[in-house]
Amino acid sequence: MEVCDLRQQLLDCKGHALVIGGPGSGKTTIALKKAVVRIGDGLAPGQSVLFLSFSRAAVARVGEATRLEVPKVQRGMLSMQTFHSFFWTMLSAHAYLLGAPKSLRILLPQDEQAKFGTIKSKNRKDENPEWQAWLQERERLFREDGLIAFDLFPSNAAQLLERSAHVRRLITQRHPLIIVDEAQDTNEHAWRCIELLAPAAQVICLADLEQQIFDHLPGIGPERIVAIKKSLNPLEIDLGAQNHRSGGTEIATFGQNILLGKVRGSPYVGVSAFAYNPKLRTLSAIMRMSIGMLQRAIRKSTGKYGKNVAILTHSGASAAKISAALNAEPKPVRHKLSFDEAEAILTARFAAFLLEPKREPDRMRDLATALDLLATAKRANGLAAAKQWQAWALAIQAAGKAPKAKFVQAVLGAMDELRAQGFSGDPARDWTRVKIALRAAGDEHLTEAAKNLDYLVAFNRGKRIGGGLGAVWTRDGQYTGARQVLDLALAQDQILGGVDDPLGVQVMTVHKSKGKQFDGVIVVREGRHDGEQMVSSFVWWGDEPPYHRSRKILRVAITRAKAHTLMLGPIWPSCPILGQHKL
């Protein structure tokens, strides 16, 4: 059957449907057209079509498509949410039905990591008694204190829907059509939620099994598509390997050939390679040359330079190394690094404390609090310094005087300086003042703390944080409760915000790139030692020939590009996945 006929079948379908297709095949576009049809058929006041996806980046991508596919007058009847925001809306209103307190708060990831970050074991986490004890404590925090971790959202949402027909009815009356993006990556609890809503709402699932790169996580696997078919008995639409994202190129073809292990003897339009000798060039020079090559290729094919390009790598450590290389020269390459945020956000809580009003009589107590906050930030990454800082905080609380240690005196000096200067009431200027004071203290740990505050701004969260701090200053003439303001802004960002993909150069892991698209991407290959020899970083740990998991992950990286993909790697070691491809 022709693809256009299949699309019309979906538009006419009154029951459940499963749309399968590769990257850029038009799954999102046809789903939005289906939403337009349903809205056109008539929605009651207060009703909307619900579009669910996992990542904020994917929601941003859908938002961009919405502006093209959905008439302006109908956009207000399309509710685009992440699974987490959907679950939070449900739980914050009804978690008391599960025995939790009526007032629910989020246990932010950085706080959770600070609590369990020091749990180390040679065994897997789930076999570690300390980890099991933490899981029990996490449940207690939810049931007794109303503090819920993100990981507990899906299971408790599923439990709530199973117990309450009233909550199911409320949701399906409000959302008669539910579109589930990346359905192949729903875990057992997220899928159970959809399954429970399906009897009273139409469900459209969008899936690509070959993009299931999170199948190492619990509850995610190829059985999900089987479960969707068994539970929904849906109309099945297979869009195949059509490519609308990178039309006019062979990027999708290259990605598909990588996945299938198929080698052809000619180059691919929109794909190139840069092989370098690491002994002859620095990483800084290599990355600058690569960005230049990518931008020239994008301009050659589109007539203009790319507005947003990504450098994709296999690990967070590699991303951090590349970021450092881009910052290494006198003129750094402006970029945004997507990495583990826990320490940066916990350090921001320390900075927010420095903004709070201080009194001379509380000087030692404030110093103890500052050290405790810094220790929490370091403890998130399991660093040994945290124990000493915590010990100093306890000693100050007990004796009421500061140890002579250089680090303690540096923290005290920065606090005294800020208290003497005062603040202006402009949150951006005062945040910068805190960073300057930390750098001026002359201590490497406080300099690192200032750097972490720069990262937070790079996450584009400053507007939400600044708005909260500005409102408090307007009310009180000081930053009363700045830490609470920060936590609220971050919680809102985790659930509701942060969906706009920033422009410019972005550095991230392949896994963080899923659901995103860029004008161009640089896919970075490195050599890593597997304990016996140097191997290609494109081959993931534990993957055996024919490297199906590694091929799936590499395909995701390759197909993030709209105009051009540049494969960057050393001349040695060779890569068994790239093989004899001509690029």
XYZ file of C-alpha atoms in Angstrom:
583
model
C 0.000 0.000 0.000
C 1.217 3.505 -0.835
C 2.487 5.578 2.097
C -0.069 8.317 1.349
C -2.851 5.728 1.682
C -1.417 4.566 5.012
C -1.348 8.147 6.259
C -4.972 8.641 5.250
C -5.879 5.462 7.110
C -4.424 6.964 10.268
C -6.258 10.250 9.777
C -9.552 8.345 9.351
C -8.870 5.879 12.192
C -11.274 6.021 15.150
C -9.469 3.397 17.219
C -5.931 2.940 18.522
C -2.956 3.051 16.146
C 0.750 2.217 16.109
C 2.941 4.236 13.726
C 6.390 2.771 13.102
C 9.112 4.555 11.172
C 12.777 5.511 11.128
C 14.358 8.860 12.032
C 12.780 11.711 10.090
C 10.132 9.459 8.515
C 7.332 11.851 9.451
C 5.873 10.128 12.526
C 5.528 13.430 14.380
C 4.068 15.220 11.362
C 1.337 12.645 10.706
C 0.534 12.488 14.433
C 0.052 16.273 14.508
C -2.164 16.070 11.433
C -4.199 13.446 13.285
C -4.486 15.867 16.212
C -5.759 18.586 13.844
C -8.388 16.189 12.485
C -9.530 15.281 16.006
C -9.691 18.944 17.045
C -11.639 19.700 13.867
C -14.158 16.966 14.723
C -14.957 18.980 17.829
C -13.683 19.105 21.389
C -15.728 20.060 24.420
C -14.666 23.138 26.420
C -11.547 22.311 28.453
C -10.628 19.315 26.318
C -7.316 18.971 24.458
C -5.235 16.426 22.577
C -2.383 15.197 24.789
C 1.043 14.687 23.180
C 3.419 12.827 25.508
C 7.180 12.442 25.056
C 10.105 11.582 27.315
C 12.496 14.467 26.889
C 12.060 18.224 26.940
C 14.106 18.277 23.744
C 11.543 16.064 22.040
C 8.727 18.310 23.270
C 10.628 21.294 21.832
C 10.929 19.476 18.509
C 7.193 18.798 18.507
C 6.553 22.441 19.367
C 8.566 23.473 16.330
C 6.600 21.075 14.125
C 3.338 22.337 15.625
C 4.008 25.836 14.315
C 4.201 24.345 10.819
C 1.425 21.749 10.957
C -1.231 23.069 13.363
C -3.268 26.197 12.595
C -2.700 28.923 15.176
C -6.303 28.917 16.346
C -6.047 25.198 17.229
C -2.675 25.176 19.013
C -4.250 25.935 22.378
C -6.127 22.627 22.116
C -2.891 20.633 21.883
C -1.221 19.891 25.232
C 2.456 18.914 24.800
C 4.002 17.421 27.924
C 6.824 15.211 29.036
C 5.825 12.042 30.845
C 7.278 13.541 34.024
C 5.184 16.712 33.804
C 2.085 14.607 33.101
C 2.787 12.323 36.066
C 3.561 15.286 38.331
C 0.261 16.982 37.495
C -1.541 13.767 38.388
C 0.402 12.995 41.574
C 0.519 16.534 42.973
C -3.278 16.576 42.899
C -4.094 13.003 43.917
C -1.100 11.303 45.627
C -2.950 11.520 48.948
C -5.040 8.604 47.631
C -1.850 6.519 47.891
C -1.323 7.510 51.518
C 1.145 10.343 50.863
C 0.710 13.793 52.440
C -1.550 16.152 50.502
C 1.308 18.604 49.993
C 3.798 16.896 47.679
C 7.325 18.133 46.929
C 9.975 16.920 44.498
C 13.193 15.289 45.666
C 15.400 16.950 43.065
C 17.968 14.696 41.345
C 20.892 16.635 42.802
C 19.574 16.121 46.344
C 18.993 12.450 45.711
C 22.509 12.075 44.323
C 23.906 13.904 47.348
C 22.188 11.353 49.589
C 23.248 8.163 47.756
C 26.317 9.461 45.876
C 28.748 7.883 48.332
C 27.242 4.392 47.957
C 29.948 2.496 46.122
C 30.157 -1.184 45.273
C 31.822 -3.523 42.844
C 28.420 -5.131 42.458
C 25.510 -3.724 40.525
C 23.551 -1.079 42.397
C 20.504 -3.287 42.758
C 22.615 -5.966 44.464
C 24.115 -3.511 46.944
C 22.522 -3.661 50.446
C 23.195 0.047 50.954
C 21.426 0.820 47.689
C 18.470 -1.331 48.741
C 18.330 0.554 52.046
C 18.295 3.850 50.133
C 15.393 2.627 47.966
C 13.427 1.852 51.125
C 14.270 5.277 52.548
C 13.140 6.891 49.307
C 9.764 5.164 49.635
C 9.506 6.354 53.240
C 10.261 9.934 52.200
C 7.351 9.771 49.757
C 4.821 8.117 52.064
C 5.631 10.036 55.235
C 7.268 13.322 54.196
C 5.619 13.887 50.813
C 9.020 14.068 49.107
C 9.037 12.166 45.815
C 11.998 11.337 43.548
C 11.610 11.444 39.765
C 12.180 7.684 39.511
C 9.054 7.116 41.599
C 6.773 9.154 39.319
C 5.846 6.358 36.853
C 5.245 3.565 39.371
C 3.096 5.725 41.643
C 1.188 7.214 38.720
C 0.402 3.690 37.526
C -0.664 2.688 41.031
C -2.891 5.741 41.283
C -4.606 5.024 37.961
C -5.107 1.374 38.887
C -6.791 2.303 42.167
C -8.922 5.231 41.034
C -11.477 5.019 38.251
C -12.304 8.671 39.043
C -8.766 9.858 38.193
C -8.803 7.785 34.985
C -12.121 9.380 34.034
C -10.844 12.903 34.755
C -7.837 12.407 32.463
C -9.627 10.743 29.561
C -12.488 13.255 29.655
C -9.932 16.030 29.362
C -7.777 14.224 26.762
C -9.892 12.075 24.404
C -6.828 11.559 22.158
C -3.416 10.672 23.596
C -0.354 10.552 21.330
C 2.646 8.707 22.782
C 5.990 9.658 21.235
C 8.919 7.206 21.380
C 6.566 4.538 22.698
C 9.293 1.901 22.382
C 11.074 3.520 25.349
C 8.186 3.394 27.801
C 9.047 1.280 30.826
C 6.521 -1.085 32.371
C 5.002 1.588 34.632
C 4.726 4.336 32.004
C 3.164 1.883 29.585
C 0.780 0.615 32.281
C -0.500 4.193 32.659
C -1.273 4.395 28.939
C -2.845 0.935 29.014
C -5.179 1.981 31.832
C -6.289 5.102 29.951
C -6.780 3.331 26.609
C -10.322 1.975 27.241
C -11.714 5.526 27.403
C -9.338 7.452 25.101
C -7.917 6.959 21.644
C -4.181 6.180 21.812
C -1.717 6.735 18.961
C 1.772 5.274 19.598
C 4.806 6.450 17.594
C 7.780 4.085 17.644
C 11.107 3.140 16.128
C 12.494 -0.039 17.657
C 15.914 0.653 16.176
C 16.143 3.833 18.277
C 15.623 1.930 21.510
C 19.030 2.895 22.933
C 17.863 2.954 26.568
C 17.087 -0.763 26.616
C 19.818 -1.216 29.259
C 17.447 0.447 31.745
C 14.983 -1.640 33.791
C 11.648 -2.333 32.110
C 12.636 -1.130 28.634
C 13.064 -3.674 25.853
C 11.810 -4.955 22.499
C 8.843 -6.554 24.269
C 7.231 -3.117 24.523
C 6.090 -3.119 20.892
C 4.684 -6.615 21.414
C 2.815 -5.398 24.498
C 1.422 -2.394 22.615
C 0.073 -4.648 19.855
C -1.387 -7.146 22.325
C -3.018 -4.552 24.564
C -4.358 -2.082 21.992
C -4.892 -4.250 18.908
C -3.997 -1.098 16.961
C -4.100 -0.156 13.327
C -0.448 -0.575 12.276
C 1.157 2.001 10.000
C 4.741 1.403 8.832
C 6.351 4.488 7.325
C 9.572 2.574 6.725
C 12.810 4.471 6.259
C 11.417 7.614 4.623
C 13.456 10.692 5.443
C 12.017 14.169 5.839
C 14.488 15.527 8.417
C 17.528 15.465 6.154
C 15.896 15.550 2.732
C 18.271 15.979 -0.181
C 21.000 14.099 1.690
C 21.873 10.452 2.291
C 22.351 10.856 6.049
C 19.443 8.526 6.843
C 20.689 5.997 4.286
C 24.128 6.010 5.901
C 22.576 5.543 9.329
C 20.468 2.645 8.088
C 23.460 0.990 6.417
C 25.454 1.323 9.645
C 22.566 -0.352 11.497
C 22.326 -3.222 9.016
C 26.078 -3.657 8.552
C 25.692 -2.889 4.867
C 28.693 -1.357 3.078
C 28.497 0.403 -0.260
C 31.418 1.509 -2.348
C 30.512 5.162 -2.890
C 30.328 8.235 -0.605
C 27.087 9.509 0.938
C 25.643 12.937 0.185
C 25.679 14.959 3.411
C 28.218 12.750 5.190
C 31.976 13.274 5.435
C 34.872 12.153 7.603
C 37.962 13.687 9.185
C 40.646 11.212 10.218
C 43.474 12.731 12.263
C 46.764 11.710 13.820
C 46.527 12.573 17.548
C 50.318 12.736 17.743
C 50.434 15.620 15.287
C 47.546 17.818 16.487
C 46.102 18.877 19.820
C 42.483 18.100 20.639
C 41.811 21.832 20.676
C 43.061 22.191 17.093
C 41.192 19.090 15.958
C 37.857 20.295 17.338
C 38.253 23.770 15.852
C 39.116 22.333 12.457
C 36.136 19.959 12.657
C 33.652 22.721 13.460
C 34.997 24.749 10.545
C 34.734 21.780 8.174
C 31.177 21.056 9.306
C 30.017 24.656 8.927
C 31.546 24.944 5.445
C 29.788 21.733 4.418
C 26.458 23.009 5.762
C 26.894 26.314 3.922
C 27.787 24.524 0.696
C 24.579 22.474 0.774
C 22.144 25.041 2.213
C 23.658 28.429 1.351
C 24.113 29.453 4.995
C 25.986 28.374 8.088
C 24.278 26.152 10.628
C 22.515 27.904 13.513
C 22.910 24.955 15.837
C 25.477 22.177 15.588
C 26.285 19.372 17.990
C 29.414 17.490 18.971
C 28.312 14.014 20.053
C 30.503 11.667 22.028
C 30.288 8.357 23.868
C 30.675 9.477 27.491
C 30.311 12.399 29.863
C 34.051 12.341 30.539
C 34.746 12.656 26.825
C 32.253 15.530 26.519
C 33.969 17.347 29.398
C 37.373 16.814 27.755
C 36.127 18.255 24.470
C 34.582 21.220 26.286
C 37.919 21.904 27.997
C 39.663 21.749 24.608
C 37.236 24.299 23.150
C 38.010 26.591 26.088
C 41.772 26.034 25.901
C 42.910 28.765 23.487
C 43.035 32.541 24.139
C 39.821 32.795 22.133
C 37.537 30.012 23.411
C 34.889 28.514 21.138
C 31.548 29.454 22.659
C 29.529 26.347 23.355
C 27.148 24.698 25.792
C 28.092 21.512 27.580
C 25.345 19.093 28.554
C 26.624 17.036 31.468
C 25.788 15.663 34.942
C 24.210 18.692 36.587
C 24.133 17.548 40.216
C 27.264 19.274 41.528
C 26.575 22.466 39.574
C 23.032 22.781 40.925
C 24.052 21.945 44.504
C 26.792 24.579 44.240
C 24.108 27.027 43.101
C 22.328 26.394 46.386
C 25.540 27.477 48.169
C 25.590 30.639 46.023
C 21.929 31.305 46.835
C 22.811 31.047 50.529
C 25.516 33.683 50.018
C 22.821 35.992 48.615
C 20.649 35.608 51.699
C 20.838 38.372 54.340
C 23.593 37.866 56.961
C 24.149 39.338 60.442
C 27.452 39.724 62.261
C 26.275 37.753 65.354
C 25.490 34.749 63.100
C 28.882 34.776 61.369
C 30.081 31.370 62.655
C 26.719 29.697 62.228
C 26.564 30.973 58.640
C 30.096 29.668 58.009
C 29.038 26.218 59.219
C 26.030 26.294 56.900
C 28.214 27.354 53.962
C 30.655 24.495 54.564
C 27.782 22.054 54.894
C 26.324 23.175 51.550
C 29.710 22.889 49.840
C 30.207 19.432 51.348
C 26.816 18.342 49.988
C 27.774 19.520 46.503
C 31.063 17.601 46.596
C 29.436 14.538 48.133
C 27.164 14.241 45.086
C 30.228 13.047 43.177
C 31.600 10.993 46.052
C 34.643 13.231 46.568
C 36.683 12.690 49.742
C 36.999 16.438 50.508
C 33.326 16.460 51.469
C 34.014 14.515 54.696
C 36.584 17.047 55.903
C 34.343 19.998 55.069
C 31.463 18.366 56.917
C 33.719 17.748 59.925
C 34.743 21.434 59.972
C 31.083 22.466 59.820
C 30.273 20.302 62.853
C 33.323 21.618 64.721
C 32.263 25.228 64.115
C 28.752 24.497 65.314
C 30.142 22.924 68.500
C 32.934 25.414 69.336
C 31.641 28.607 67.756
C 34.960 29.457 66.115
C 36.573 28.850 62.743
C 39.483 26.425 62.215
C 42.669 27.950 60.788
C 42.493 25.737 57.686
C 43.132 27.715 54.510
C 39.921 26.545 52.837
C 37.740 27.519 55.808
C 39.358 30.961 55.961
C 38.841 31.402 52.211
C 35.118 30.651 52.550
C 34.839 32.996 55.528
C 36.692 35.735 53.639
C 34.355 35.478 50.644
C 31.329 35.650 52.924
C 32.682 38.683 54.789
C 33.455 40.451 51.524
C 29.937 39.910 50.177
C 28.313 40.993 53.452
C 30.396 44.179 53.480
C 29.610 45.031 49.852
C 25.893 44.307 49.982
C 23.810 43.618 46.899
C 22.157 45.754 44.254
C 18.783 44.042 43.813
C 19.650 43.070 40.229
C 19.794 39.231 40.421
C 22.071 38.837 37.378
C 24.547 41.430 38.657
C 24.494 40.016 42.196
C 24.955 36.433 40.941
C 28.037 37.672 39.071
C 29.214 39.428 42.245
C 29.089 36.093 44.095
C 31.165 34.425 41.362
C 33.745 37.238 41.473
C 34.040 36.947 45.271
C 34.565 33.170 45.031
C 37.282 33.533 42.394
C 38.956 36.346 44.345
C 39.242 34.108 47.430
C 42.235 32.420 45.805
C 41.160 28.850 46.612
C 40.951 26.204 43.888
C 37.759 24.674 45.296
C 35.974 28.033 45.363
C 37.215 28.787 41.843
C 35.707 25.464 40.777
C 32.470 26.448 42.523
C 32.371 29.675 40.492
C 32.858 27.633 37.324
C 29.886 25.464 38.275
C 27.778 28.605 38.571
C 28.768 29.473 35.003
C 27.486 26.056 33.924
C 24.115 26.776 35.504
C 23.747 29.921 33.420
C 24.722 27.864 30.354
C 21.694 25.666 31.032
C 19.523 28.727 30.215
C 17.937 28.613 33.658
C 19.002 32.118 34.692
C 15.737 33.727 33.586
C 13.548 31.572 35.818
C 15.913 31.855 38.797
C 16.400 35.598 38.287
C 12.660 36.178 38.080
C 12.119 34.502 41.453
C 14.981 36.355 43.137
C 13.843 39.665 41.660
C 10.333 39.184 43.026
C 11.701 38.491 46.531
C 13.926 41.604 46.411
C 10.985 43.749 45.297
C 8.974 42.447 48.241
C 11.638 42.490 50.993
C 14.536 44.632 49.758
C 16.808 41.594 50.253
C 17.114 38.028 49.001
C 15.087 36.398 51.753
C 14.953 32.600 51.391
C 17.033 32.637 48.191
C 17.658 28.889 48.488
C 13.928 28.168 48.474
C 13.507 30.448 45.462
C 16.271 28.547 43.662
C 14.794 25.139 44.491
C 11.355 26.200 43.275
C 12.804 27.540 40.013
C 14.772 24.341 39.422
C 11.774 22.142 40.226
C 9.640 24.118 37.777
C 12.386 23.835 35.181
C 12.678 20.064 35.632
C 8.936 19.620 35.194
C 7.761 22.443 32.972
C 10.592 24.373 31.393
C 13.837 24.130 29.559
C 12.327 22.907 26.300
C 13.954 25.393 23.954
C 16.983 24.038 22.195
C 19.685 26.731 22.420
C 21.553 27.895 19.350
C 25.282 27.585 18.714
C 27.667 24.712 19.405
C 26.504 22.058 21.851
C 28.592 19.256 23.326
C 26.822 16.179 24.690
C 26.705 12.396 24.791
C 24.830 10.489 22.101
C 22.235 9.415 24.665
C 21.499 13.050 25.564
C 21.022 13.871 21.873
C 18.101 11.486 21.419
C 14.982 13.363 20.388
C 16.980 16.383 19.224
C 17.930 17.615 15.785
C 20.650 19.979 14.580
C 21.728 21.577 11.343
C 24.891 19.504 11.585
C 26.603 17.058 13.914
C 30.154 15.928 14.577
C 30.154 12.316 15.756
C 33.333 11.815 17.765
C 35.128 8.469 17.799
C 38.019 7.880 20.189
C 40.322 5.069 21.112
C 39.722 3.534 24.523
C 41.421 0.661 26.324
C 39.240 -2.348 27.084
C 41.789 -3.916 29.452
C 43.564 -5.784 26.703
C 43.956 -3.427 23.772
C 42.848 -0.124 22.273
C 39.409 -0.335 20.671
C 36.986 2.030 18.954
C 34.663 3.964 21.277
C 31.840 3.262 18.799
C 31.837 -0.306 20.182
C 30.030 -0.170 23.518
C 31.203 -2.088 26.552
C 30.140 -5.735 26.430
C 28.801 -5.563 22.879
C 29.803 -8.496 20.672
C 29.873 -8.880 16.868
C 27.852 -7.930 14.884
C 27.556 -5.072 17.466
C 23.809 -4.520 17.116
C 23.468 -2.320 20.216
C 26.483 -0.209 19.193
C 25.052 0.178 15.697
C 21.695 1.374 17.070
C 23.399 4.026 19.196
C 25.635 5.191 16.344
C 22.629 5.418 14.024
C 20.900 7.746 16.487
C 23.970 10.024 16.515
C 24.317 10.090 12.724
C 20.653 10.881 12.098
C 20.443 13.905 14.423
C 21.685 16.073 11.527
C 19.477 17.865 9.032
C 22.170 19.045 6.590
C 25.498 17.345 7.326
C 27.115 14.698 9.521
C 30.890 14.714 10.051
C 32.482 11.516 11.366
C 35.550 12.484 13.393
C 38.085 9.922 14.554
C 41.773 8.994 14.918
C 43.584 7.031 12.250
C 44.063 4.292 14.871
C 42.491 2.124 16.218
C 40.231 1.173 13.345
C 36.509 0.711 13.816
C 34.756 -2.579 12.921
C 31.410 -0.794 12.598
C 32.544 1.845 10.107
C 34.447 -0.823 8.244
C 34.996 -0.023 4.585
C 32.442 2.787 4.263
C 33.662 5.490 1.903
C 33.154 8.934 3.391
